Amino acid sequence: EYFNHIIATKQLVTADIIRESNLSKDYAYQILSGRKDKPTRTKVIALCIGCHMNLQETQRALEISRNGILYARDSADAIVIYHINSEIWSVLKINEALHEQGLPLIE
């Protein structure tokens, strides 16, 4: 419900969100429809990036999905936070930055 609220509020197109999140179409639709009981943290983050969510919205989505919120003291999370705060809505660019640091990618 939360993602659908954000999508409606920001007047986003679901196909664009899925493309920008770099998630498979089926998995993304399972999350958006609520059929995916507990999506992984990285999948939720990817969908948040696709929805152009700010940090507060992303943290809320992580809480609702029963995943850990982003922590600035964690190197990988700090990179994600930086990109969100800089409004760089690209999972590919975030993954490039993570890869350069030898950190796990958003997949």
Backbone as JSON, one array per atom type, in Angstrom:
{
  "sequence": "EYFNHIIATKQLVTADIIRESNLSKDYAYQILSGRKDKPTRTKVIALCIGCHMNLQETQRALEISRNGILYARDSADAIVIYHINSEIWSVLKINEALHEQGLPLIE",
  "N": [[0.81, -1.2, 0.0], [1.97, 1.21, 0.75], [3.92, 1.77, -1.24], [2.2, 2.05, -3.44], [0.8, 4.32, -2.65], [2.85, 6.25, -2.72], [3.49, 6.12, -5.44], [1.1, 7.05, -6.6], [0.94, 9.61, -5.44], [3.25, 10.87, -6.43], [2.72, 10.69, -9.05], [3.73, 8.62, -10.76], [4.83, 6.27, -13.28], [4.3, 2.89, -13.44], [5.76, 1.08, -15.08], [8.03, 2.59, -15.66], [9.15, 2.84, -13.12], [9.81, 0.19, -12.53], [11.7, -0.32, -14.55], [13.7, 1.56, -13.85], [14.37, 0.62, -11.35], [15.7, -1.66, -11.83], [14.83, -4.19, -11.32], [13.38, -7.46, -11.78], [10.46, -7.73, -13.75], [8.34, -9.36, -12.82], [9.01, -9.79, -10.09], [9.02, -7.18, -9.08], [6.31, -6.46, -9.47], [5.15, -8.28, -7.73], [5.96, -7.28, -5.25], [4.77, -4.71, -5.33], [2.07, -5.37, -5.48], [1.68, -6.54, -3.09], [1.86, -9.25, -2.81], [4.31, -10.39, -2.35], [5.61, -11.56, 0.46], [7.82, -10.99, 2.29], [9.93, -9.0, 1.08], [13.38, -8.77, 0.05], [15.88, -6.68, 1.56], [17.56, -5.29, -0.24], [16.05, -5.38, -2.57], [13.83, -3.85, -1.88], [15.09, -1.39, -1.48], [15.99, -0.94, -4.1], [13.53, -0.65, -5.42], [12.62, 1.62, -4.13], [14.48, 3.48, -5.06], [13.77, 3.43, -7.76], [11.28, 4.61, -7.51], [11.97, 7.15, -6.93], [12.22, 7.97, -4.27], [12.69, 9.97, -1.35], [15.06, 10.16, 1.41], [13.67, 9.88, 3.86], [11.24, 8.71, 3.02], [12.24, 6.35, 1.94], [13.38, 5.13, 4.21], [11.04, 4.68, 5.65], [9.72, 2.85, 3.97], [11.47, 0.7, 4.21], [11.15, 0.11, 6.93], [8.41, -0.64, 7.01], [8.49, -2.91, 5.42], [9.76, -4.59, 7.07], [12.55, -4.58, 7.18], [15.96, -3.68, 7.79], [16.73, -0.26, 8.43], [18.5, 2.31, 6.6], [21.82, 3.03, 7.5], [24.1, 5.55, 8.15], [26.66, 5.03, 9.05], [27.36, 2.59, 8.04], [29.2, 1.45, 5.35], [28.22, 0.69, 2.74], [25.53, 1.45, 2.97], [25.9, 4.18, 3.37], [26.75, 5.03, 0.85], [24.42, 4.55, -0.64], [22.67, 6.3, 0.69], [23.94, 8.75, 0.13], [23.53, 8.89, -2.68], [20.72, 8.93, -2.79], [20.16, 11.32, -1.37], [21.39, 13.07, -3.1], [19.75, 12.94, -5.19], [20.21, 11.1, -7.24], [18.9, 8.95, -9.1], [19.52, 6.16, -9.85], [20.0, 2.83, -10.0], [22.02, 1.5, -11.28], [24.17, 3.37, -11.27], [24.55, 3.61, -8.53], [25.29, 0.98, -7.96], [27.71, 0.91, -9.38], [29.27, 2.65, -7.81], [29.25, 1.21, -5.41], [30.54, -1.13, -6.23], [33.09, -0.13, -6.88], [34.07, 0.26, -4.34], [34.22, -2.25, -3.42], [31.97, -3.37, -2.28], [28.83, -5.05, -1.46], [26.42, -5.36, -4.09], [23.34, -3.73, -5.13], [20.88, -5.82, -5.82]],
  "CA": [[0.0, 0.0, 0.0], [2.83, 2.39, 0.84], [4.47, 2.06, -2.56], [1.13, 2.54, -4.29], [0.54, 5.69, -2.23], [3.94, 7.07, -3.26], [3.33, 6.14, -6.9], [-0.03, 7.93, -6.91], [1.28, 10.98, -5.02], [4.27, 11.41, -7.33], [2.21, 10.47, -10.41], [4.74, 7.83, -11.46], [4.38, 5.2, -14.16], [4.84, 1.64, -12.89], [6.77, 0.53, -15.99], [9.26, 3.39, -15.48], [9.69, 2.48, -11.8], [10.42, -1.14, -12.65], [12.9, -0.18, -15.37], [14.71, 2.28, -13.09], [14.77, -0.16, -10.18], [16.53, -2.77, -12.33], [14.25, -5.44, -10.82], [12.58, -8.19, -12.77], [9.07, -7.25, -13.8], [7.51, -10.2, -11.95], [9.34, -9.54, -8.68], [8.55, -5.83, -8.74], [4.85, -6.5, -9.36], [4.8, -9.01, -6.5], [6.12, -6.33, -4.13], [3.78, -3.64, -5.45], [0.73, -5.9, -5.24], [1.6, -7.07, -1.74], [1.94, -10.72, -2.81], [5.62, -10.79, -1.83], [5.45, -11.42, 1.9], [8.95, -10.28, 2.89], [10.96, -8.75, 0.07], [14.7, -8.52, 0.61], [16.22, -5.27, 1.79], [18.09, -4.67, -1.46], [14.95, -5.24, -3.53], [13.04, -2.7, -1.43], [15.89, -0.2, -1.78], [15.96, -0.75, -5.56], [12.22, -0.13, -5.77], [12.59, 3.0, -3.62], [15.24, 4.28, -6.03], [12.9, 3.53, -8.94], [10.18, 5.52, -7.18], [12.56, 8.46, -6.6], [11.89, 8.28, -2.88], [13.73, 10.64, -0.57], [15.57, 9.3, 2.47], [12.61, 9.6, 4.83], [10.32, 7.75, 2.4], [12.96, 5.07, 1.83], [13.46, 4.55, 5.56], [9.69, 4.2, 6.0], [9.48, 1.63, 3.19], [12.27, -0.36, 4.83], [10.48, -0.25, 8.19], [7.15, -1.33, 6.69], [8.82, -4.23, 4.87], [10.47, -5.32, 8.14], [13.97, -4.63, 6.84], [16.73, -2.68, 8.5], [16.84, 1.03, 7.78], [19.84, 2.68, 6.16], [22.65, 3.65, 8.53], [25.21, 6.29, 7.54], [27.95, 4.46, 9.48], [27.63, 1.42, 7.21], [29.78, 1.97, 4.1], [27.3, 0.5, 1.61], [24.36, 2.3, 3.21], [26.31, 5.58, 3.18], [26.74, 5.28, -0.59], [23.02, 4.63, -1.04], [22.15, 7.55, 1.26], [24.5, 9.85, -0.67], [22.84, 8.95, -3.98], [19.34, 9.36, -2.55], [20.17, 12.75, -1.01], [21.83, 13.82, -4.29], [18.71, 12.68, -6.19], [20.76, 10.29, -8.33], [17.96, 7.83, -9.06], [20.0, 5.12, -10.76], [20.55, 1.66, -9.33], [23.28, 1.19, -11.96], [25.21, 4.27, -10.76], [24.81, 3.21, -7.14], [26.06, -0.27, -8.02], [29.07, 1.25, -9.79], [29.95, 3.2, -6.63], [29.42, 0.1, -4.48], [31.56, -2.02, -6.8], [34.4, 0.53, -6.73], [34.49, 0.12, -2.95], [34.23, -3.68, -3.09], [30.81, -3.62, -1.42], [27.75, -5.79, -2.13], [25.58, -4.58, -4.99], [21.88, -3.78, -5.01], [20.42, -6.74, -6.86]],
  "C": [[0.86, 1.26, 0.0], [3.41, 2.76, -0.52], [3.39, 2.62, -3.48], [0.74, 3.97, -3.93], [1.59, 6.64, -2.81], [3.79, 7.22, -4.78], [2.21, 7.1, -7.29], [0.32, 9.39, -6.59], [2.26, 11.63, -5.99], [3.88, 11.26, -8.8], [3.24, 9.75, -11.28], [4.08, 6.76, -12.33], [5.08, 3.91, -13.71], [5.94, 1.06, -13.79], [8.09, 1.28, -15.85], [9.94, 3.03, -14.16], [10.44, 1.15, -11.89], [11.71, -1.07, -13.45], [14.02, 0.48, -14.57], [15.2, 1.51, -11.87], [15.69, -1.32, -10.55], [16.07, -4.12, -11.77], [13.55, -6.17, -11.95], [11.13, -7.72, -12.64], [8.19, -8.04, -12.82], [7.75, -9.9, -10.47], [8.82, -8.18, -8.24], [7.03, -5.82, -8.57], [4.4, -7.25, -8.11], [4.92, -8.09, -5.28], [5.01, -5.3, -4.17], [2.36, -4.12, -5.16], [0.56, -6.44, -3.83], [1.66, -8.58, -1.67], [3.28, -11.22, -2.28], [5.62, -10.49, -0.35], [6.57, -10.63, 2.57], [10.03, -10.09, 1.84], [12.31, -8.44, 0.73], [14.95, -7.02, 0.7], [16.69, -4.61, 0.5], [17.01, -4.48, -2.52], [14.07, -4.04, -3.17], [13.8, -1.41, -1.75], [15.85, 0.1, -3.28], [14.62, -0.16, -5.99], [12.07, 1.31, -5.28], [13.34, 3.94, -4.57], [14.4, 4.49, -7.29], [11.75, 4.49, -8.75], [10.66, 6.93, -6.83], [12.19, 8.91, -5.19], [13.04, 9.01, -2.2], [14.13, 9.71, 0.58], [14.49, 8.93, 3.47], [11.63, 8.57, 4.27], [10.96, 6.37, 2.28], [13.04, 4.38, 3.18], [12.1, 3.98, 5.97], [9.37, 2.91, 5.25], [10.25, 0.45, 3.78], [11.65, -0.82, 6.14], [9.23, -1.08, 7.93], [7.43, -2.75, 6.21], [9.61, -5.09, 5.84], [11.93, -5.59, 7.78], [14.68, -3.53, 7.61], [16.81, -1.37, 7.72], [18.29, 1.29, 7.38], [20.57, 3.41, 7.29], [23.88, 4.28, 7.88], [26.57, 5.71, 7.92], [28.31, 3.18, 8.73], [28.07, 1.93, 5.83], [28.83, 1.86, 2.91], [26.07, 1.39, 1.76], [24.7, 3.77, 2.98], [26.32, 5.95, 1.69], [25.3, 5.43, -1.09], [22.41, 5.95, -0.55], [22.65, 8.75, 0.46], [23.74, 10.01, -1.99], [21.39, 9.41, -3.82], [19.3, 10.87, -2.27], [20.6, 13.64, -2.18], [20.84, 13.67, -5.44], [19.29, 12.03, -7.45], [19.98, 8.98, -8.32], [18.38, 6.76, -10.05], [20.63, 3.99, -9.96], [21.89, 1.31, -9.97], [24.42, 2.07, -11.45], [25.56, 3.94, -9.31], [25.64, 1.94, -7.11], [27.5, -0.03, -8.48], [29.88, 1.76, -8.6], [30.21, 2.1, -5.59], [30.54, -0.83, -4.95], [32.96, -1.44, -6.64], [34.95, 0.37, -5.31], [34.54, -1.34, -2.5], [33.09, -4.08, -2.18], [29.73, -4.38, -2.19], [26.85, -4.85, -2.94], [24.11, -4.68, -4.62], [21.38, -4.65, -6.15], [19.04, -7.23, -6.54]]
}
